[in-house]
Amino acid sequence: MTSLTTHSPWWKTGVIYQIYPRSFYDANGDGIGDLQGIMHRLDYIQWLGVRAIWISPFYPSPMADFGYDIANYTDIDPLFGTMDDFEQLLQGAHQRGLKVILDFVPNHTSDLHPWFVESKSSKASAKRDWYIWQDGKPDGGEPNNWKSVFGGSAWEWDAHTRQYYYHGFLKEQPDLNWRNEAVQEAMYDVMRFWLDKGVDGFRVDVMWHLIKDAQLRDNPVNPDYTESQPTYDQLLPVYSTDQPEVHAIVARMREVTDAYDERVLIGEVYLPIQQLMTYYGAQNDGAHMPFNFLLVRLPWQAQEIAAAIDQYEGALPANGWPNWVLGNHDNPRIVSRVGESQARVAAMLLLTLRGTPTLYYGDEIGMRDVAIPAEEMQDPQGLNMPEKDLSRDPCRTPMQWSGEAHAGFSTAKPWLRVDKRYRRVNVERQRDDPFSMLSLHRKLIELRNSEPALNQGSYTPLFSNDQVIVYRRDSPDGDSFLVVLNLTSRPCRYRQSQQPYLHGQVVVATSPEMEDTIISENIYLNGDEGIVVRLEHRDDATT
Ligand code: GLC
């Protein structure tokens, strides 16, 4: 290990693994995953080689948005277990060298949170100003034209106190008023509660939504809106999201986090690159890592992705550490977007780029989106806009552990149906197959963990066209890797143009035949093929 490695925090060098707890492993046989279930699978997670787990919300919740509607920030929903279970899980993770990142949802609470219940009780309530209450327009209409991400208006009328409250998501998820100092303090205390328990950081839900225009001005109409888009996209959310004042709040969250050793603050931010970068903070006082969703959002096209990687790299602020996400609980799975074979290339991209990768549970075995019949649909986003096919259920199905009933996820019927392919696509079956998706992930993660060139070295784009992306990764010590990825299903040739050309041996390949081969001036790849090449010493290679 180089000295550089020793000084790099875990969240830079390691891989983060996202767990959607409802769907990971059900230890108590009720068809819903739980904390004991995660405990049960810690050895697997450690074996996979990731450094940290981020667990989606498990706090007490009426589950209108499956836990993203929180009724108590400092407890555990009985569905998922108890505080003892959580503490055991944290301890078990730490014993295995795994960090634990919690999902922190500060933008809104559940409408059943005691704060909102109190706020709603009367205009004179001490907590009235904890939420965003507004009179209607003189004609009784809604205070402005803002829309909810989950469809319909963002304003809900309260007949009892005769005012509207704002909800950027479901009406069961009223937005907190972050302009109120008492709200801020209460939420920083929530962070401290978990940090004191020893958690290693937070993924902050919808960070860019936290604060709204003080005057609540109307959002402008989006001229590019098309019918197939969610109704939310009819307007440009310029006054309801990404307000300048958000950065002062993120800076306070960072301060709270930094008061503890080696903790991480990650922000969920869906914004174009330039706006995203502002979430790093002007003086390294923002999020350590605002999530980068380029690989989730872009069409899977080599030139487009290569350009986006360069734009992102080029836009990073000094000391801003990059990160990459290929999938999560809100978006279609990579296998369903690009196909099973190309998903192997995608994994190679995710795990060899410069920056922290976040891996979504199940992607390591190639789980796909599962079609959920309308009558089984659970996700409110899908249920609210049935004509638009926006349900997130398909990417949230139970983890496929084995070929046993319910894919070994549970002894009971799971809350969401399991993929029919589970007998072929499961952990048990792929574990010992050296060429499975799971083995490919393990190899890539292991290589990444052991090579400073990959986990913290520089990134240099070498070439891209409409088929391939080629780049190299170099460590200051002189170790170098070349990555050549074919993002199409057609064979391709990459001809090295520099003299002398790079030499080296393939260390990981998406197809077994390529492994251990020596590269030459012309590199031929089959469709859906990618290789990682250990380059011969840089002095030989670049002079
Ligand atoms: C975030 C979560 C998503 C949730 C929403 C509202 O985008 O990732 O699952 O529905 O916030 O909390």
mmCIF file with all atom_site columns, C-alpha atoms in Angstrom, residues 47-48 340-349 351 363-365 430-431 433-448 507-512 515 528 530-532:
data_model
loop_
_atom_site.group_PDB
_atom_site.id
_atom_site.type_symbol
_atom_site.label_atom_id
_atom_site.label_alt_id
_atom_site.label_comp_id
_atom_site.label_asym_id
_atom_site.label_entity_id
_atom_site.label_seq_id
_atom_site.pdbx_PDB_ins_code
_atom_site.Cartn_x
_atom_site.Cartn_y
_atom_site.Cartn_z
_atom_site.occupancy
_atom_site.B_iso_or_equiv
_atom_site.pdbx_formal_charge
_atom_site.auth_seq_id
_atom_site.auth_comp_id
_atom_site.auth_asym_id
_atom_site.auth_atom_id
_atom_site.pdbx_PDB_model_num
ATOM 1  C CA . TRP A 1 47  ? -17.112 -11.512 0.574   1.00 0.00 ? 47  TRP A CA 1
ATOM 2  C CA . LEU A 1 48  ? -18.295 -9.330  -2.308  1.00 0.00 ? 48  LEU A CA 1
ATOM 3  C CA . GLU A 1 340 ? -27.556 -8.923  -19.844 1.00 0.00 ? 340 GLU A CA 1
ATOM 4  C CA . SER A 1 341 ? -24.338 -9.002  -21.852 1.00 0.00 ? 341 SER A CA 1
ATOM 5  C CA . GLN A 1 342 ? -23.823 -5.270  -22.011 1.00 0.00 ? 342 GLN A CA 1
ATOM 6  C CA . ALA A 1 343 ? -24.506 -5.015  -18.269 1.00 0.00 ? 343 ALA A CA 1
ATOM 7  C CA . ARG A 1 344 ? -21.147 -6.769  -17.782 1.00 0.00 ? 344 ARG A CA 1
ATOM 8  C CA . VAL A 1 345 ? -19.442 -3.966  -19.693 1.00 0.00 ? 345 VAL A CA 1
ATOM 9  C CA . ALA A 1 346 ? -21.392 -1.440  -17.624 1.00 0.00 ? 346 ALA A CA 1
ATOM 10 C CA . ALA A 1 347 ? -20.127 -3.069  -14.422 1.00 0.00 ? 347 ALA A CA 1
ATOM 11 C CA . MET A 1 348 ? -16.583 -2.781  -15.733 1.00 0.00 ? 348 MET A CA 1
ATOM 12 C CA . LEU A 1 349 ? -17.120 0.896   -16.459 1.00 0.00 ? 349 LEU A CA 1
ATOM 13 C CA . LEU A 1 351 ? -15.841 -0.201  -11.219 1.00 0.00 ? 351 LEU A CA 1
ATOM 14 C CA . ASP A 1 363 ? -27.068 -5.680  -9.902  1.00 0.00 ? 363 ASP A CA 1
ATOM 15 C CA . GLU A 1 364 ? -24.046 -7.799  -9.008  1.00 0.00 ? 364 GLU A CA 1
ATOM 16 C CA . ILE A 1 365 ? -25.947 -10.926 -10.089 1.00 0.00 ? 365 ILE A CA 1
ATOM 17 C CA . GLN A 1 430 ? -23.259 -17.735 -9.472  1.00 0.00 ? 430 GLN A CA 1
ATOM 18 C CA . ARG A 1 431 ? -20.897 -17.933 -6.514  1.00 0.00 ? 431 ARG A CA 1
ATOM 19 C CA . ASP A 1 433 ? -19.132 -20.084 -11.496 1.00 0.00 ? 433 ASP A CA 1
ATOM 20 C CA . PRO A 1 434 ? -15.935 -18.193 -12.341 1.00 0.00 ? 434 PRO A CA 1
ATOM 21 C CA . PHE A 1 435 ? -17.569 -16.455 -15.301 1.00 0.00 ? 435 PHE A CA 1
ATOM 22 C CA . SER A 1 436 ? -20.833 -15.398 -13.699 1.00 0.00 ? 436 SER A CA 1
ATOM 23 C CA . MET A 1 437 ? -21.882 -11.782 -13.312 1.00 0.00 ? 437 MET A CA 1
ATOM 24 C CA . LEU A 1 438 ? -21.221 -12.163 -9.597  1.00 0.00 ? 438 LEU A CA 1
ATOM 25 C CA . SER A 1 439 ? -17.678 -13.425 -10.176 1.00 0.00 ? 439 SER A CA 1
ATOM 26 C CA . LEU A 1 440 ? -17.038 -10.582 -12.588 1.00 0.00 ? 440 LEU A CA 1
ATOM 27 C CA . HIS A 1 441 ? -18.120 -8.095  -9.940  1.00 0.00 ? 441 HIS A CA 1
ATOM 28 C CA . ARG A 1 442 ? -15.968 -9.746  -7.319  1.00 0.00 ? 442 ARG A CA 1
ATOM 29 C CA . LYS A 1 443 ? -12.925 -9.729  -9.560  1.00 0.00 ? 443 LYS A CA 1
ATOM 30 C CA . LEU A 1 444 ? -13.402 -6.093  -10.517 1.00 0.00 ? 444 LEU A CA 1
ATOM 31 C CA . ILE A 1 445 ? -13.952 -5.043  -6.912  1.00 0.00 ? 445 ILE A CA 1
ATOM 32 C CA . GLU A 1 446 ? -10.963 -7.024  -5.709  1.00 0.00 ? 446 GLU A CA 1
ATOM 33 C CA . LEU A 1 447 ? -8.744  -5.506  -8.364  1.00 0.00 ? 447 LEU A CA 1
ATOM 34 C CA . ARG A 1 448 ? -10.036 -2.049  -7.589  1.00 0.00 ? 448 ARG A CA 1
ATOM 35 C CA . VAL A 1 507 ? -6.359  -8.986  -16.000 1.00 0.00 ? 507 VAL A CA 1
ATOM 36 C CA . VAL A 1 508 ? -10.138 -8.913  -16.086 1.00 0.00 ? 508 VAL A CA 1
ATOM 37 C CA . ALA A 1 509 ? -12.347 -9.454  -19.107 1.00 0.00 ? 509 ALA A CA 1
ATOM 38 C CA . THR A 1 510 ? -16.090 -9.740  -19.548 1.00 0.00 ? 510 THR A CA 1
ATOM 39 C CA . SER A 1 511 ? -15.535 -12.916 -21.557 1.00 0.00 ? 511 SER A CA 1
ATOM 40 C CA . PRO A 1 512 ? -13.223 -15.633 -20.296 1.00 0.00 ? 512 PRO A CA 1
ATOM 41 C CA . GLU A 1 515 ? -8.329  -13.084 -19.808 1.00 0.00 ? 515 GLU A CA 1
ATOM 42 C CA . ASP A 1 528 ? -20.486 -6.511  -25.447 1.00 0.00 ? 528 ASP A CA 1
ATOM 43 C CA . GLY A 1 530 ? -14.636 -5.103  -22.164 1.00 0.00 ? 530 GLY A CA 1
ATOM 44 C CA . ILE A 1 531 ? -11.119 -5.606  -20.848 1.00 0.00 ? 531 ILE A CA 1
ATOM 45 C CA . VAL A 1 532 ? -8.925  -4.240  -18.106 1.00 0.00 ? 532 VAL A CA 1
#
